[in-house]
Amino acid sequence: MDILTAEFFQRALIGGALIAVTAPLMGLFLVLRRLAMIGDTLAHVSIAGVALGFLIHAYPVAVGLLFAILASFAIEWLRRKYRTYAELSLAIIMSGGIALASLLFTMGKGFNANVTSYFVGGSIYTLNSTDLMVIAGVTVIVLTMVLIHKKELFLLTFDEEAAAVSGLPVKYFNIMMSILTALVISASIKIVGALLVSALLVIPAACGLVLSRSFKQAVILVVIIGEVAVLAGLWIAGVANLAPGGTIVLLLIGILAVSITTTRIMRA
Amino acid sequence: MNTTASIQQAGCHQEIIRLDGVSFSFDSQVVLSDVSFKIMERDFVGLIGSNGAGKTTLLRMIVGLTQPQKGSITLFGTPSSKFKDWDKIGYVPQRNHFNPLFPATVKEVVLSGLYGRKRLYRRISKEDASRCEDALGALQIQDLGDKRIGALSGGQQQRVFLARALINNPKLLILDEPLSGIDIETQQSFFHMIKHMHQRHNITFLMVSHDMDMVRSYLGQEPKEKCGKLSFYVRHSHDLENCEGTDLLHSLRKEG
């Protein structure tokens, strides 16, 4: 069991525990606003940024974050252009991100292996202290912003028009949510990988939707589910020598399956 | 006592909404052209028009979601671009505007009527919670408070949205097609409730509808004004001698 006490594994636990708070929390808001696929989209754009980071020898996570923020603004802008077709904006930006990433991949032949192994599949075991600081910073920012605005974010998510009629600065809130989403996604990529990032955003929210009656319950529940899946997933993966990202996501899907069947039994 | 066209005599009644030559078009299609109308305190205005007549656009402009391309809108004597007292306006959206799986209880939804610019960064107080109870009581849905909003029937949901609009003790209540998508019986009891509120309380109504019969039964056969495809039916009620506002929720509740 010495893997459990190894420093890299402890870093993984800390990073994972932090991301398991913020990703499901933001995911709940995103799912309820019909932007469930934003995780995938921003992750792919972020990968393009990471590739550019390697190419110009900058901190890849930072360049990825910059790309994600720009992309989230573009999504919000397109979402307003095509009012009821929020998913259209995601599809456009996602293909743009993949295209850009593949272009950058062909330009820098030396780092392809790094990008694919560290970011596409995730590399929670290679978190360094800079990564941990970034993740901790993101967690503090996201929690503070969501907690001070929790009433307003509820109204904005439940009924954007009513929020506007109440005189809330809806535009400012939408920009804030875009930035927070970009922050969470670019920080999560290194942990679960670009391919699996949306699982951590979306699956806890999907459980919350079937299990909770109130919004407050849903918020608490998504965070608990995120924590259970990430910590248990890391432990199982560590002990059984499995891929951590994949283990976490399969656990999440297992929790979702149990949630759906139990509510069905209870309601029947 | 409560007939139309006696607005001018009521000295203490202020202008609630004033539209001056409001125009709007999508690309080349004119939706509203030169609409002018005044809504006085304690008026009940029924805004009738066929689909595409510009009802929703006009409503969106009044509540500040869309800007008029020409003309001006004045709310409570203030140009709408400078208007800040949004808590004076209660807004009941079209039903089925929300996702039925949304995890929110009736109480959470009703309380959200209080979350305006003026309460940013303030916590929900005990007083807020008791206002919520009052609003639920006034609409006789107090036993639904902890139910999930999506689990309610259409008529119950409509009451929840009305409770949300009333929790701020608004001076103006705007209802966008409140009667659509619910059965006739529920429609009648809902409309009866709004009529009752209009007759007894210091509150002004603007209701958008395409249900001519129900509107005409209360507001009269002929519109007070016509503007393009829009008709404004008006009934004024000023049997309250005293124009000072009382707390709507408390008095509604007492009447039970």
XYZ file of C-alpha atoms in Angstrom:
524
model
C 0.000 0.000 0.000
C 2.988 2.351 -0.173
C 1.444 4.128 -3.160
C -1.144 5.660 -0.823
C 1.531 7.394 1.237
C 3.668 8.451 -1.727
C 3.922 12.209 -2.204
C 2.625 12.205 -5.788
C -0.452 10.289 -4.637
C -1.162 12.721 -1.820
C -0.904 15.590 -4.288
C -3.356 13.757 -6.479
C -5.785 13.396 -3.567
C -5.591 17.098 -2.688
C -5.967 18.237 -6.313
C -8.767 15.759 -6.905
C -10.646 16.758 -3.749
C -10.511 20.438 -4.745
C -11.686 19.869 -8.307
C -14.456 17.589 -7.037
C -15.991 20.608 -5.281
C -15.876 23.140 -8.089
C -16.491 21.050 -11.201
C -19.807 19.497 -10.061
C -20.948 22.856 -8.656
C -20.376 24.717 -11.929
C -21.696 21.696 -13.788
C -25.042 21.961 -11.998
C -25.524 25.536 -13.223
C -24.397 24.599 -16.725
C -26.658 21.556 -17.023
C -29.666 23.548 -15.825
C -28.913 26.208 -18.422
C -28.738 23.545 -21.143
C -25.017 23.949 -21.609
C -24.052 20.427 -20.528
C -21.633 19.982 -23.421
C -19.650 23.105 -22.570
C -17.144 20.953 -20.677
C -16.154 19.031 -23.765
C -16.063 22.148 -25.858
C -13.885 24.233 -23.573
C -11.659 21.234 -22.864
C -10.900 20.805 -26.542
C -10.208 24.483 -26.994
C -8.055 24.362 -23.882
C -6.001 21.542 -25.404
C -5.256 23.822 -28.340
C -4.027 26.370 -25.792
C -1.944 23.749 -24.013
C -0.356 22.774 -27.319
C 0.449 26.415 -28.023
C 1.894 26.680 -24.516
C 4.319 23.842 -25.214
C 5.128 25.378 -28.603
C 6.070 28.782 -27.182
C 7.499 27.345 -23.927
C 4.905 28.987 -21.655
C 3.089 27.370 -18.680
C 0.657 25.185 -20.679
C -2.206 25.332 -18.149
C -2.152 29.150 -18.257
C -2.326 29.300 -22.058
C -5.054 26.665 -21.963
C -6.963 28.802 -19.479
C -6.639 31.874 -21.681
C -7.997 29.928 -24.646
C -10.874 28.571 -22.553
C -11.873 32.044 -21.364
C -11.846 33.420 -24.918
C -13.871 30.435 -26.098
C -16.409 30.841 -23.292
C -16.974 34.460 -24.338
C -17.449 33.324 -27.911
C -19.960 30.698 -26.750
C -21.930 33.226 -24.709
C -21.974 35.599 -27.678
C -23.165 32.866 -30.055
C -25.704 31.658 -27.464
C -27.342 35.069 -27.581
C -27.192 35.190 -31.389
C -28.952 31.815 -31.691
C -31.273 32.143 -28.721
C -32.843 28.713 -28.319
C -29.987 26.844 -29.986
C -27.392 26.973 -27.206
C -25.934 23.640 -28.377
C -25.167 25.098 -31.792
C -22.687 27.534 -30.266
C -20.997 24.624 -28.469
C -20.677 22.535 -31.630
C -19.126 25.426 -33.554
C -16.558 26.317 -30.909
C -15.724 22.657 -30.216
C -14.876 21.911 -33.845
C -12.876 25.135 -33.950
C -10.918 24.020 -30.901
C -10.173 20.564 -32.310
C -9.132 22.074 -35.617
C -6.777 24.523 -33.948
C -5.336 21.820 -31.685
C -4.631 19.495 -34.613
C -2.978 22.344 -36.507
C -0.729 23.178 -33.565
C 0.045 19.482 -33.060
C 1.481 19.217 -36.577
C 3.573 22.342 -36.024
C 5.334 21.094 -32.911
C 6.365 17.495 -33.425
C 8.397 17.150 -30.227
C 5.665 17.771 -27.665
C 2.856 15.664 -29.112
C 3.530 12.883 -26.634
C 3.425 15.341 -23.731
C 0.143 16.891 -24.775
C -1.572 13.590 -25.355
C -0.426 11.857 -22.212
C -0.616 14.807 -19.822
C -3.728 16.536 -20.973
C -5.894 14.444 -23.262
C -5.903 11.481 -20.879
C -5.151 13.427 -17.729
C -2.166 12.962 -15.499
C -3.201 13.401 -11.922
C -0.065 11.597 -10.712
C 2.220 14.247 -12.159
C 0.714 17.304 -10.446
C 3.480 19.644 -9.343
C 3.154 22.339 -6.699
C 2.390 25.019 -9.318
C -0.525 22.905 -10.556
C -1.801 22.485 -6.996
C -1.575 26.214 -6.333
C -3.503 26.936 -9.544
C -6.206 24.445 -8.585
C -6.457 25.836 -5.037
C -6.689 29.382 -6.395
C -9.427 28.394 -8.827
C -11.347 26.654 -6.038
C -11.211 29.719 -3.785
C -12.336 32.051 -6.593
C -15.198 29.815 -7.721
C -16.503 29.135 -4.212
C -16.370 32.793 -3.206
C -18.149 34.016 -6.323
C -20.835 31.334 -6.201
C -21.458 31.775 -2.475
C -21.851 35.551 -2.568
C -24.137 35.388 -5.567
C -26.047 32.217 -4.773
C -29.502 33.868 -4.682
C -28.937 35.697 -7.929
C -27.379 32.700 -9.678
C -30.409 30.621 -8.721
C -32.771 33.158 -10.270
C -30.567 33.562 -13.338
C -30.516 29.805 -13.853
C -34.184 29.244 -13.139
C -35.566 32.162 -15.122
C -33.155 34.473 -16.925
C -35.928 36.835 -18.005
C -37.269 37.256 -14.485
C -33.719 37.986 -13.351
C -33.470 40.734 -15.962
C -36.874 42.144 -14.986
C -35.761 42.273 -11.329
C -33.026 44.618 -12.444
C -30.170 42.152 -11.983
C -27.144 42.793 -14.199
C -27.687 39.610 -16.214
C -24.908 40.378 -18.682
C -22.358 40.765 -15.891
C -23.481 37.498 -14.311
C -23.250 35.628 -17.615
C -19.699 36.855 -18.152
C -18.814 35.848 -14.598
C -20.213 32.350 -15.147
C -18.282 32.011 -18.412
C -15.003 32.914 -16.735
C -15.630 30.603 -13.765
C -16.466 27.735 -16.126
C -13.286 28.293 -18.103
C -11.261 28.388 -14.880
C -12.697 25.115 -13.608
C -12.303 23.293 -16.905
C -8.732 24.299 -17.565
C -7.793 23.391 -14.005
C -9.563 20.012 -14.251
C -8.018 18.954 -17.535
C -4.733 17.923 -15.985
C -6.579 15.781 -13.445
C -9.185 13.868 -15.404
C -8.064 14.749 -18.911
C -9.813 16.634 -21.670
C -11.840 13.624 -22.743
C -13.303 13.037 -19.283
C -13.669 16.574 -17.970
C -17.315 16.825 -18.855
C -18.096 13.706 -16.814
C -17.105 15.493 -13.627
C -19.214 18.500 -14.606
C -22.273 16.710 -15.864
C -22.774 13.371 -14.110
C -23.065 14.685 -10.514
C -25.602 17.233 -11.818
C -27.494 14.440 -13.566
C -27.709 12.596 -10.221
C -28.782 15.810 -8.482
C -31.592 16.300 -10.993
C -33.179 12.936 -10.187
C -32.425 12.838 -6.465
C -33.133 16.315 -5.105
C -36.285 18.264 -4.590
C -34.789 21.627 -3.765
C -31.954 23.590 -5.295
C -30.125 23.655 -1.969
C -30.236 19.844 -1.811
C -28.974 19.620 -5.378
C -25.990 21.867 -4.630
C -24.959 19.827 -1.587
C -25.555 16.523 -3.328
C -23.464 17.242 -6.447
C -20.472 18.161 -4.307
C -20.794 15.026 -2.150
C -21.120 12.804 -5.218
C -18.122 14.492 -6.837
C -15.990 13.966 -3.722
C -17.005 10.329 -3.269
C -16.277 9.469 -6.891
C -12.927 11.275 -7.067
C -11.522 10.120 -3.718
C -12.783 6.544 -3.989
C -11.758 6.452 -7.663
C -8.224 7.576 -6.896
C -7.914 5.066 -4.069
C -9.196 2.160 -6.172
C -7.021 3.183 -9.098
C -3.995 3.478 -6.820
C -4.481 0.112 -5.175
C -5.484 -1.819 -8.290
C -3.114 0.038 -10.610
C -5.849 1.327 -12.947
C -6.121 4.547 -14.944
C -7.362 7.128 -12.391
C -9.426 9.306 -14.786
C -11.272 6.331 -16.211
C -11.906 4.833 -12.767
C -13.403 8.117 -11.501
C -15.713 8.449 -14.491
C -16.907 4.835 -14.325
C -17.624 5.292 -10.615
C -19.646 8.411 -11.432
C -21.654 6.498 -14.009
C -22.213 3.747 -11.440
C -23.518 6.303 -8.906
C -25.829 7.733 -11.584
C -27.202 4.289 -12.411
C -27.899 3.644 -8.719
C -29.517 7.087 -8.330
C -31.870 6.536 -11.246
C -32.911 3.027 -10.230
C -33.431 3.885 -6.543
C -35.624 6.898 -7.314
C -37.591 4.773 -9.727
C -38.145 2.118 -7.066
C -39.022 4.720 -4.436
C -41.523 6.454 -6.702
C -43.110 3.248 -7.891
C -68.276 53.100 -8.739
C -65.764 51.128 -10.666
C -66.430 52.018 -14.253
C -64.053 53.014 -16.979
C -63.118 56.454 -18.262
C -63.214 58.235 -14.951
C -59.479 58.284 -14.685
C -59.021 62.031 -14.852
C -61.201 62.631 -11.810
C -59.010 60.558 -9.579
C -56.563 63.171 -8.439
C -54.191 61.022 -6.504
C -53.698 58.478 -9.263
C -50.313 58.636 -10.875
C -49.220 57.524 -14.310
C -47.767 54.024 -14.113
C -46.746 53.343 -17.712
C -46.597 55.819 -20.548
C -45.778 54.779 -24.101
C -44.941 57.580 -26.539
C -44.746 56.698 -30.212
C -43.047 53.367 -29.567
C -41.929 51.561 -32.736
C -40.086 48.332 -33.318
C -39.264 46.189 -36.323
C -37.344 42.978 -36.899
C -35.258 43.608 -40.019
C -37.821 44.940 -42.488
C -40.894 43.560 -40.724
C -42.663 46.215 -38.689
C -43.876 44.753 -35.388
C -45.004 47.901 -33.614
C -45.463 51.281 -35.173
C -46.104 54.460 -33.229
C -47.815 52.933 -30.179
C -48.874 55.504 -27.587
C -50.800 54.642 -24.468
C -51.083 55.601 -20.828
C -51.776 53.273 -17.945
C -52.960 54.970 -14.757
C -52.699 53.685 -11.219
C -55.344 51.021 -10.467
C -56.167 50.432 -14.109
C -56.680 46.872 -15.254
C -55.404 46.804 -18.819
C -56.014 43.830 -21.064
C -53.688 43.840 -24.041
C -55.249 41.776 -26.796
C -53.821 40.924 -30.169
C -53.382 37.988 -32.508
C -50.094 36.119 -32.778
C -47.412 38.354 -34.187
C -49.253 41.550 -33.247
C -46.312 42.571 -31.089
C -47.775 41.889 -27.630
C -44.714 40.081 -26.347
C -42.340 42.606 -27.905
C -44.216 45.454 -26.234
C -44.117 43.652 -22.908
C -40.400 42.936 -23.260
C -39.819 46.629 -23.918
C -41.835 47.678 -20.865
C -39.842 45.404 -18.568
C -36.567 46.522 -20.119
C -35.594 43.342 -21.961
C -35.744 45.026 -25.383
C -35.160 48.665 -26.269
C -37.650 50.546 -28.497
C -36.126 51.674 -31.797
C -38.217 54.826 -31.759
C -40.288 56.516 -29.096
C -40.026 56.351 -25.335
C -41.353 54.419 -22.370
C -41.883 55.999 -18.971
C -42.372 53.884 -15.846
C -43.728 55.524 -12.683
C -42.763 58.900 -14.148
C -39.148 57.895 -14.877
C -37.778 57.170 -18.368
C -37.355 53.384 -18.538
C -33.618 53.644 -19.273
C -33.142 55.402 -15.911
C -35.743 53.388 -14.003
C -34.326 51.652 -10.942
C -37.323 50.591 -8.833
C -37.814 47.232 -10.504
C -39.102 45.810 -7.226
C -42.297 47.819 -7.853
C -43.025 45.595 -10.825
C -44.204 42.021 -10.461
C -43.830 39.871 -13.555
C -45.598 36.597 -14.288
C -43.993 34.956 -17.338
C -45.674 32.641 -19.812
C -46.019 29.240 -18.302
C -43.932 26.285 -19.453
C -41.024 28.626 -19.669
C -39.014 26.472 -17.337
C -37.556 23.007 -17.323
C -39.895 20.655 -15.371
C -36.961 18.679 -13.949
C -35.447 21.798 -12.392
C -34.635 20.985 -8.755
C -36.360 23.859 -6.974
C -39.090 23.901 -4.362
C -42.097 26.187 -4.499
C -40.618 28.200 -1.604
C -37.307 28.676 -3.395
C -39.111 29.922 -6.498
C -41.388 32.304 -4.576
C -38.450 33.718 -2.587
C -36.575 34.401 -5.819
C -39.101 37.180 -6.466
C -37.141 39.161 -3.875
C -33.726 38.775 -5.521
C -33.333 42.099 -7.258
C -30.540 44.605 -7.641
C -31.449 46.211 -4.323
C -30.856 42.992 -2.414
C -27.593 42.006 -4.005
C -25.144 40.744 -1.371
C -27.874 40.524 1.281
C -28.862 37.316 2.944
C -32.367 35.922 3.088
C -33.785 37.229 6.367
C -36.478 35.890 8.662
C -38.714 38.652 7.377
C -38.181 37.403 3.820
C -39.144 33.899 4.892
C -42.325 35.147 6.520
C -43.205 37.217 3.429
C -42.830 33.991 1.477
C -45.267 32.267 3.830
C -47.674 35.190 3.421
C -47.454 35.015 -0.363
C -48.105 31.257 -0.317
C -51.008 31.797 2.072
C -52.506 34.571 -0.036
C -52.656 32.203 -3.003
C -53.732 29.242 -0.908
C -50.754 27.114 -1.782
C -49.112 27.063 1.649
C -49.171 23.267 1.787
C -47.212 23.061 -1.486
C -44.242 25.058 -0.173
C -41.799 22.160 -0.044
C -42.957 20.456 -3.247
C -40.806 20.462 -6.327
C -42.168 23.022 -8.789
C -42.157 20.587 -11.700
C -44.409 18.166 -9.788
C -47.319 20.639 -9.629
C -50.242 20.973 -12.015
C -50.375 23.865 -14.495
C -52.811 25.876 -12.409
C -50.734 25.406 -9.262
C -47.572 26.459 -11.092
C -49.351 29.586 -12.261
C -50.212 30.405 -8.636
C -46.585 29.912 -7.653
C -45.456 32.400 -10.289
C -48.138 34.833 -9.150
C -46.945 34.414 -5.559
C -43.398 35.109 -6.729
C -44.597 38.297 -8.416
C -46.584 39.416 -5.350
C -43.910 38.827 -2.707
C -42.388 42.263 -3.350
C -45.729 43.975 -2.777
C -45.632 45.352 -6.340
C -47.512 48.400 -7.589
C -47.689 47.037 -11.106
C -48.337 43.437 -12.032
C -47.517 42.322 -15.558
C -48.944 38.986 -16.677
C -47.917 37.431 -19.990
C -50.639 35.065 -21.220
C -51.368 33.746 -17.718
C -54.347 31.743 -18.903
C -52.747 29.742 -21.686
C -52.135 26.043 -21.239
C -54.417 25.534 -18.226
C -57.927 24.092 -18.222
C -61.034 26.309 -18.334
C -62.013 25.793 -14.721
C -58.553 26.695 -13.418
C -58.472 29.667 -15.806
C -61.699 30.970 -14.340
C -60.622 30.648 -10.746
C -57.271 32.253 -11.561
C -58.927 35.146 -13.369
C -61.401 35.522 -10.539
C -58.516 35.837 -8.115
C -56.839 38.586 -10.154
C -60.129 40.471 -10.513
C -60.601 40.297 -6.784
C -57.131 41.714 -6.226
C -57.800 44.539 -8.638
C -61.039 45.494 -6.946
C -59.692 45.582 -3.444
C -56.053 46.508 -3.615
C -53.884 49.293 -4.772
C -52.369 47.513 -7.697
C -52.276 48.133 -11.437
C -52.552 45.290 -13.920
C -51.257 44.802 -17.410
C -52.354 41.443 -18.748
C -51.496 40.110 -22.159
C -53.969 37.591 -23.459
C -55.545 36.221 -26.577
C -58.606 34.997 -24.708
C -61.171 37.606 -25.736
C -64.131 36.219 -23.808
C -62.635 36.254 -20.381
C -61.079 39.685 -20.847
C -64.256 41.218 -22.293
C -66.352 39.849 -19.449
C -64.433 42.062 -17.046
C -63.092 44.908 -19.144
C -66.069 45.569 -21.406
C -66.870 44.871 -25.028
C -64.996 47.716 -26.687
C -61.281 48.460 -26.422
C -60.383 51.873 -25.066
C -57.769 52.246 -27.738
C -56.521 50.407 -30.809
C -53.042 50.616 -32.178
C -52.350 48.570 -35.284
C -53.239 44.983 -34.402
C -53.160 45.669 -30.656
C -56.240 46.490 -28.589
C -56.147 47.954 -25.098
C -59.145 47.089 -22.930
C -59.247 49.098 -19.709
C -61.200 49.004 -16.497
C -60.414 51.410 -13.725
C -61.125 50.692 -10.110
C -60.882 53.446 -7.553
C -63.267 52.566 -4.803
C -60.379 52.702 -2.371
C -60.688 56.246 -1.051
C -57.226 56.060 0.300
C -54.479 55.733 -2.268
C -51.774 54.993 0.255
C -50.377 51.539 -0.259
C -51.111 48.858 2.284
C -49.256 45.624 2.468
C -50.893 43.525 -0.172
C -49.857 40.144 1.177
C -51.173 40.793 4.657
C -54.534 42.065 3.528
C -54.874 39.299 0.945
C -54.231 36.783 3.642
C -56.746 38.285 6.045
C -59.412 38.043 3.384
C -58.481 34.392 3.135
